[in-house]
Amino acid sequence: MKKLQMFMIVLCCAMSVSAQNYTKIQGKVKLEGRMKLSEVTLYKTVDGAQQAYATTQIAPDGSYGFLMVPETPGFYTVGGKNIAHIIYIKGGEEINIDILDTKGELNGKNSKENEALYQWEDFSHNIRLKSVYFMLSMSNYKDFFPEFSTFVKEVPALKSKIKSGNPEFDKLLQFKIDYDVDYYATIFLQTPRSIHPKKTDWPAYYKTIIATDKYTTDEVLQLPLGVRMISCYASFAYRQKEYKSYSMDKYLAELGNDRLKGEYVLLSSTGLKSYDAYLEMMDKYGKYFVTPSQKSRAEAIGVALYDSAPGKDAADFTYPDVNGKQVSLSDFKGKVVLVDVWATWCGPCRGQIPALKKLEEEMHGEEVVFIGVSVDEAKDKQKWLDFVKKEELKGIQLHASGWSKIAKDYKITGIPRFMVFDKAGKIVSVDAPRPSDPKLKSLIEKEVAKPVVTQKK
């Protein structure tokens, strides 16, 4: 993470900021309550969540600053872990915002987009404080519901007035306002309170929250709290329908978009306790991971849970062979499998080729499959193909395009790595002897001699 000191901002001010598309963000930290900050973090919005982008120290006078070029226009937040205040960055502008205990406060020069944004942020401040940051307000439904009812009546008039002159941003802000109002209403019911309302106490607005045209597109993921909004909406709908038992499918049915369903599943999967539970999740809901980011995050959950001890289920992998056909480890259940993880640039890997060829010849006709998995990068695929042909490598040769799933699952940081799996698809060893060591042949022969054990369903 970049450490950007305030003096860097001062030095860079002599530059033609707008001409080079730099955005300057600065202000003062003015905390008076229980919140404490030793540094300020700028968060970007990624897949409906806040992701730390840069951090700067706070100067003795309370000032802070950032100088950055955004990759794309969008919402960011600035502040600390507990409360960060939203800003909109398009590039080439100056944003002056002070960080207060419960809100951001614009001062001095600001873009039209942020001036419009803060018409809404200032207007909704009390409702946001009481619903989202309940520990700072200690609100309950007796004071919140009357204020909220007045608030929602005034929202349409405010929406019609807010204009920045940037059509793309103005459309996004209108979406944000609608999402915010629903979020404030639903999260209020899902956070700890001193007393809790009955359904009969809910304001009339709550009857309008669930609708078939909501959460059918991706724009909510442009908002810093987008994933939390998805979760609150699905949970509120589930509560409304008074189901007797928990079902993930019923929650997902309230979301009309596969990507949003995928985000909800990922959020719910953070509490998985075992690799078996992860595999069950992937089997049922993996179809909703439709973006590279979702697939990568799902894979990371599996990697963290995977236990590669002998006797455990193998972590499956699928890669293309020399003809482009997708081949999986799980395709070979019923046979013993030796996997060789290697690369064309790896000297020790090449050094094992003669012994590996000899082992393949000696075990020809046995119930054993030899799979080579190259971790050569995607750009070197042709080099790999040429090497396989030149060296006349046998068995099944797969290309993993770098240190991908197989390396992550089996925590492979060095090659060559040889792994043995039994006929039931379970781990024998993920760090087996090399072919040049007679112990590898003995290990494989021992597994080949064992009968296939059919697991009871």
mmCIF file of C-alpha atoms in Angstrom, residues 189-384:
data_model
loop_
_atom_site.group_PDB
_atom_site.id
_atom_site.type_symbol
_atom_site.label_atom_id
_atom_site.label_comp_id
_atom_site.label_asym_id
_atom_site.label_seq_id
_atom_site.Cartn_x
_atom_site.Cartn_y
_atom_site.Cartn_z
ATOM 1 C CA LEU A 189 -34.189 -3.762 11.611
ATOM 2 C CA GLN A 190 -31.051 -5.927 11.477
ATOM 3 C CA THR A 191 -28.884 -4.095 13.993
ATOM 4 C CA PRO A 192 -28.932 -4.339 17.819
ATOM 5 C CA ARG A 193 -31.386 -2.007 19.568
ATOM 6 C CA SER A 194 -32.548 -1.502 23.135
ATOM 7 C CA ILE A 195 -36.111 -2.301 22.060
ATOM 8 C CA HIS A 196 -37.407 -3.864 18.847
ATOM 9 C CA PRO A 197 -40.563 -3.066 16.868
ATOM 10 C CA LYS A 198 -43.312 -5.441 15.776
ATOM 11 C CA LYS A 199 -44.326 -5.510 12.135
ATOM 12 C CA THR A 200 -47.369 -3.474 13.033
ATOM 13 C CA ASP A 201 -45.035 -0.680 14.150
ATOM 14 C CA TRP A 202 -43.251 -0.434 10.792
ATOM 15 C CA PRO A 203 -43.892 2.712 8.723
ATOM 16 C CA ALA A 204 -45.830 2.333 5.471
ATOM 17 C CA TYR A 205 -42.633 2.672 3.424
ATOM 18 C CA TYR A 206 -41.537 -0.832 4.441
ATOM 19 C CA LYS A 207 -44.342 -2.289 2.305
ATOM 20 C CA THR A 208 -42.749 -0.772 -0.813
ATOM 21 C CA ILE A 209 -39.210 -2.129 -0.372
ATOM 22 C CA ILE A 210 -39.605 -5.541 -2.004
ATOM 23 C CA ALA A 211 -40.206 -5.261 -5.763
ATOM 24 C CA THR A 212 -39.456 -7.426 -8.791
ATOM 25 C CA ASP A 213 -37.580 -4.628 -10.563
ATOM 26 C CA LYS A 214 -35.036 -4.198 -7.763
ATOM 27 C CA TYR A 215 -31.614 -5.863 -7.698
ATOM 28 C CA THR A 216 -31.838 -7.068 -11.278
ATOM 29 C CA THR A 217 -28.770 -5.197 -12.581
ATOM 30 C CA ASP A 218 -25.190 -4.610 -11.434
ATOM 31 C CA GLU A 219 -25.143 -0.891 -10.690
ATOM 32 C CA VAL A 220 -25.418 -1.439 -6.918
ATOM 33 C CA LEU A 221 -21.892 -2.893 -7.052
ATOM 34 C CA GLN A 222 -20.600 0.564 -7.962
ATOM 35 C CA LEU A 223 -21.516 1.659 -4.422
ATOM 36 C CA PRO A 224 -19.076 1.239 -1.507
ATOM 37 C CA LEU A 225 -21.700 -0.630 0.551
ATOM 38 C CA GLY A 226 -23.223 -2.472 -2.406
ATOM 39 C CA VAL A 227 -22.719 -6.004 -1.061
ATOM 40 C CA ARG A 228 -24.143 -5.043 2.323
ATOM 41 C CA MET A 229 -27.143 -3.554 0.528
ATOM 42 C CA ILE A 230 -27.678 -6.834 -1.340
ATOM 43 C CA SER A 231 -27.517 -8.767 1.917
ATOM 44 C CA CYS A 232 -29.913 -6.441 3.727
ATOM 45 C CA TYR A 233 -32.438 -6.543 0.899
ATOM 46 C CA ALA A 234 -32.408 -10.355 0.644
ATOM 47 C CA SER A 235 -32.624 -10.743 4.421
ATOM 48 C CA PHE A 236 -35.524 -8.310 4.656
ATOM 49 C CA ALA A 237 -37.428 -10.131 1.896
ATOM 50 C CA TYR A 238 -36.794 -13.457 3.630
ATOM 51 C CA ARG A 239 -38.074 -12.005 6.897
ATOM 52 C CA GLN A 240 -41.146 -10.579 5.202
ATOM 53 C CA LYS A 241 -42.153 -13.989 3.885
ATOM 54 C CA GLU A 242 -41.726 -15.575 7.329
ATOM 55 C CA TYR A 243 -40.069 -18.794 6.193
ATOM 56 C CA LYS A 244 -39.844 -21.420 8.916
ATOM 57 C CA SER A 245 -36.338 -22.626 8.119
ATOM 58 C CA TYR A 246 -33.147 -21.256 6.603
ATOM 59 C CA SER A 247 -32.501 -21.813 2.909
ATOM 60 C CA MET A 248 -29.855 -20.093 0.815
ATOM 61 C CA ASP A 249 -31.991 -20.706 -2.267
ATOM 62 C CA LYS A 250 -34.813 -18.638 -0.811
ATOM 63 C CA TYR A 251 -32.469 -15.729 -0.174
ATOM 64 C CA LEU A 252 -31.054 -15.941 -3.689
ATOM 65 C CA ALA A 253 -34.548 -16.034 -5.186
ATOM 66 C CA GLU A 254 -34.958 -12.412 -4.087
ATOM 67 C CA LEU A 255 -32.075 -11.326 -6.338
ATOM 68 C CA GLY A 256 -32.714 -11.171 -10.078
ATOM 69 C CA ASN A 257 -29.133 -11.134 -11.292
ATOM 70 C CA ASP A 258 -26.554 -13.953 -11.235
ATOM 71 C CA ARG A 259 -23.651 -11.666 -10.387
ATOM 72 C CA LEU A 260 -25.529 -10.301 -7.371
ATOM 73 C CA LYS A 261 -26.378 -13.844 -6.314
ATOM 74 C CA GLY A 262 -22.701 -14.694 -6.597
ATOM 75 C CA GLU A 263 -21.770 -11.797 -4.316
ATOM 76 C CA TYR A 264 -24.342 -12.922 -1.763
ATOM 77 C CA VAL A 265 -22.981 -16.482 -1.838
ATOM 78 C CA LEU A 266 -19.409 -15.215 -1.395
ATOM 79 C CA LEU A 267 -20.454 -13.071 1.553
ATOM 80 C CA SER A 268 -22.194 -16.059 3.136
ATOM 81 C CA SER A 269 -19.215 -18.332 2.462
ATOM 82 C CA THR A 270 -16.822 -16.434 4.693
ATOM 83 C CA GLY A 271 -18.073 -18.550 7.605
ATOM 84 C CA LEU A 272 -17.421 -21.962 6.000
ATOM 85 C CA LYS A 273 -15.558 -24.263 8.364
ATOM 86 C CA SER A 274 -14.466 -27.151 6.147
ATOM 87 C CA TYR A 275 -13.366 -27.976 2.625
ATOM 88 C CA ASP A 276 -16.291 -30.386 2.295
ATOM 89 C CA ALA A 277 -18.670 -27.504 3.018
ATOM 90 C CA TYR A 278 -16.811 -25.447 0.397
ATOM 91 C CA LEU A 279 -17.187 -28.193 -2.215
ATOM 92 C CA GLU A 280 -20.900 -28.456 -1.422
ATOM 93 C CA MET A 281 -21.229 -24.689 -1.824
ATOM 94 C CA MET A 282 -19.407 -24.760 -5.151
ATOM 95 C CA ASP A 283 -21.521 -27.640 -6.403
ATOM 96 C CA LYS A 284 -24.768 -25.853 -5.599
ATOM 97 C CA TYR A 285 -23.909 -22.225 -6.226
ATOM 98 C CA GLY A 286 -20.685 -22.080 -8.238
ATOM 99 C CA LYS A 287 -22.757 -21.287 -11.334
ATOM 100 C CA TYR A 288 -23.368 -17.805 -9.926
ATOM 101 C CA PHE A 289 -19.666 -16.877 -9.987
ATOM 102 C CA VAL A 290 -19.791 -15.205 -13.381
ATOM 103 C CA THR A 291 -16.867 -12.762 -13.224
ATOM 104 C CA PRO A 292 -13.113 -13.455 -12.971
ATOM 105 C CA SER A 293 -13.089 -11.646 -9.623
ATOM 106 C CA GLN A 294 -15.831 -13.837 -8.184
ATOM 107 C CA LYS A 295 -14.139 -17.016 -9.404
ATOM 108 C CA SER A 296 -10.825 -15.896 -7.940
ATOM 109 C CA ARG A 297 -12.361 -15.030 -4.562
ATOM 110 C CA ALA A 298 -14.244 -18.328 -4.451
ATOM 111 C CA GLU A 299 -11.022 -20.166 -5.249
ATOM 112 C CA ALA A 300 -9.236 -18.327 -2.426
ATOM 113 C CA ILE A 301 -11.866 -19.550 0.055
ATOM 114 C CA GLY A 302 -11.227 -23.120 -1.057
ATOM 115 C CA VAL A 303 -7.460 -22.718 -0.831
ATOM 116 C CA ALA A 304 -7.728 -21.463 2.745
ATOM 117 C CA LEU A 305 -9.901 -24.434 3.765
ATOM 118 C CA TYR A 306 -8.152 -27.187 1.831
ATOM 119 C CA ASP A 307 -6.357 -29.863 3.839
ATOM 120 C CA SER A 308 -3.800 -31.774 1.761
ATOM 121 C CA ALA A 309 -3.133 -34.481 4.329
ATOM 122 C CA PRO A 310 -2.981 -38.101 3.085
ATOM 123 C CA GLY A 311 -6.436 -39.635 2.836
ATOM 124 C CA LYS A 312 -8.177 -36.349 2.137
ATOM 125 C CA ASP A 313 -10.079 -35.727 -1.099
ATOM 126 C CA ALA A 314 -7.919 -34.345 -3.877
ATOM 127 C CA ALA A 315 -8.498 -30.738 -4.877
ATOM 128 C CA ASP A 316 -9.616 -31.044 -8.474
ATOM 129 C CA PHE A 317 -8.088 -29.051 -11.311
ATOM 130 C CA THR A 318 -8.913 -28.677 -15.000
ATOM 131 C CA TYR A 319 -6.497 -27.535 -17.715
ATOM 132 C CA PRO A 320 -6.156 -27.874 -21.517
ATOM 133 C CA ASP A 321 -4.002 -30.598 -23.041
ATOM 134 C CA VAL A 322 -1.810 -30.249 -26.127
ATOM 135 C CA ASN A 323 -4.918 -30.406 -28.346
ATOM 136 C CA GLY A 324 -6.870 -27.864 -26.327
ATOM 137 C CA LYS A 325 -9.139 -30.466 -24.686
ATOM 138 C CA GLN A 326 -10.057 -29.672 -21.061
ATOM 139 C CA VAL A 327 -8.844 -32.464 -18.786
ATOM 140 C CA SER A 328 -9.508 -32.797 -15.044
ATOM 141 C CA LEU A 329 -7.772 -34.797 -12.331
ATOM 142 C CA SER A 330 -11.190 -36.206 -11.383
ATOM 143 C CA ASP A 331 -11.508 -37.763 -14.860
ATOM 144 C CA PHE A 332 -9.217 -40.577 -13.741
ATOM 145 C CA LYS A 333 -10.904 -41.980 -10.661
ATOM 146 C CA GLY A 334 -10.432 -45.744 -10.651
ATOM 147 C CA LYS A 335 -6.737 -45.404 -11.430
ATOM 148 C CA VAL A 336 -3.695 -44.276 -9.509
ATOM 149 C CA VAL A 337 -2.516 -40.863 -10.734
ATOM 150 C CA LEU A 338 0.982 -39.397 -10.655
ATOM 151 C CA VAL A 339 1.021 -35.638 -11.224
ATOM 152 C CA ASP A 340 4.244 -33.900 -12.205
ATOM 153 C CA VAL A 341 4.154 -30.125 -11.740
ATOM 154 C CA TRP A 342 6.949 -28.622 -13.816
ATOM 155 C CA ALA A 343 7.994 -25.899 -16.295
ATOM 156 C CA THR A 344 10.176 -25.723 -19.389
ATOM 157 C CA TRP A 345 12.480 -23.197 -17.710
ATOM 158 C CA CYS A 346 13.066 -25.422 -14.668
ATOM 159 C CA GLY A 347 16.435 -27.215 -14.820
ATOM 160 C CA PRO A 348 15.683 -29.771 -12.056
ATOM 161 C CA CYS A 349 12.351 -30.517 -13.799
ATOM 162 C CA ARG A 350 14.108 -31.285 -17.073
ATOM 163 C CA GLY A 351 16.615 -33.355 -15.149
ATOM 164 C CA GLN A 352 13.836 -35.721 -14.020
ATOM 165 C CA ILE A 353 12.524 -36.386 -17.559
ATOM 166 C CA PRO A 354 14.697 -39.463 -18.307
ATOM 167 C CA ALA A 355 13.755 -41.128 -15.005
ATOM 168 C CA LEU A 356 10.092 -40.230 -15.514
ATOM 169 C CA LYS A 357 10.073 -41.756 -19.018
ATOM 170 C CA LYS A 358 11.674 -44.910 -17.655
ATOM 171 C CA LEU A 359 9.056 -45.151 -14.892
ATOM 172 C CA GLU A 360 6.239 -44.742 -17.447
ATOM 173 C CA GLU A 361 7.696 -47.555 -19.575
ATOM 174 C CA GLU A 362 8.081 -49.860 -16.560
ATOM 175 C CA MET A 363 4.475 -49.285 -15.488
ATOM 176 C CA HIS A 364 2.934 -49.471 -18.948
ATOM 177 C CA GLY A 365 -0.323 -51.416 -18.837
ATOM 178 C CA GLU A 366 -0.809 -50.863 -15.078
ATOM 179 C CA GLU A 367 -3.735 -48.941 -13.603
ATOM 180 C CA VAL A 368 -1.747 -45.722 -13.342
ATOM 181 C CA VAL A 369 -2.017 -42.419 -15.197
ATOM 182 C CA PHE A 370 0.852 -39.968 -15.616
ATOM 183 C CA ILE A 371 -0.127 -36.290 -15.826
ATOM 184 C CA GLY A 372 2.313 -33.467 -16.436
ATOM 185 C CA VAL A 373 1.085 -29.989 -15.451
ATOM 186 C CA SER A 374 3.217 -27.147 -16.776
ATOM 187 C CA VAL A 375 3.178 -23.843 -14.885
ATOM 188 C CA ASP A 376 4.717 -21.999 -17.847
ATOM 189 C CA GLU A 377 2.960 -18.656 -18.299
ATOM 190 C CA ALA A 378 0.220 -18.240 -20.906
ATOM 191 C CA LYS A 379 2.573 -16.240 -23.139
ATOM 192 C CA ASP A 380 4.918 -19.245 -23.252
ATOM 193 C CA LYS A 381 2.322 -21.815 -24.295
ATOM 194 C CA GLN A 382 3.860 -22.360 -27.726
ATOM 195 C CA LYS A 383 7.259 -22.830 -26.110
ATOM 196 C CA TRP A 384 5.663 -25.526 -23.920
#
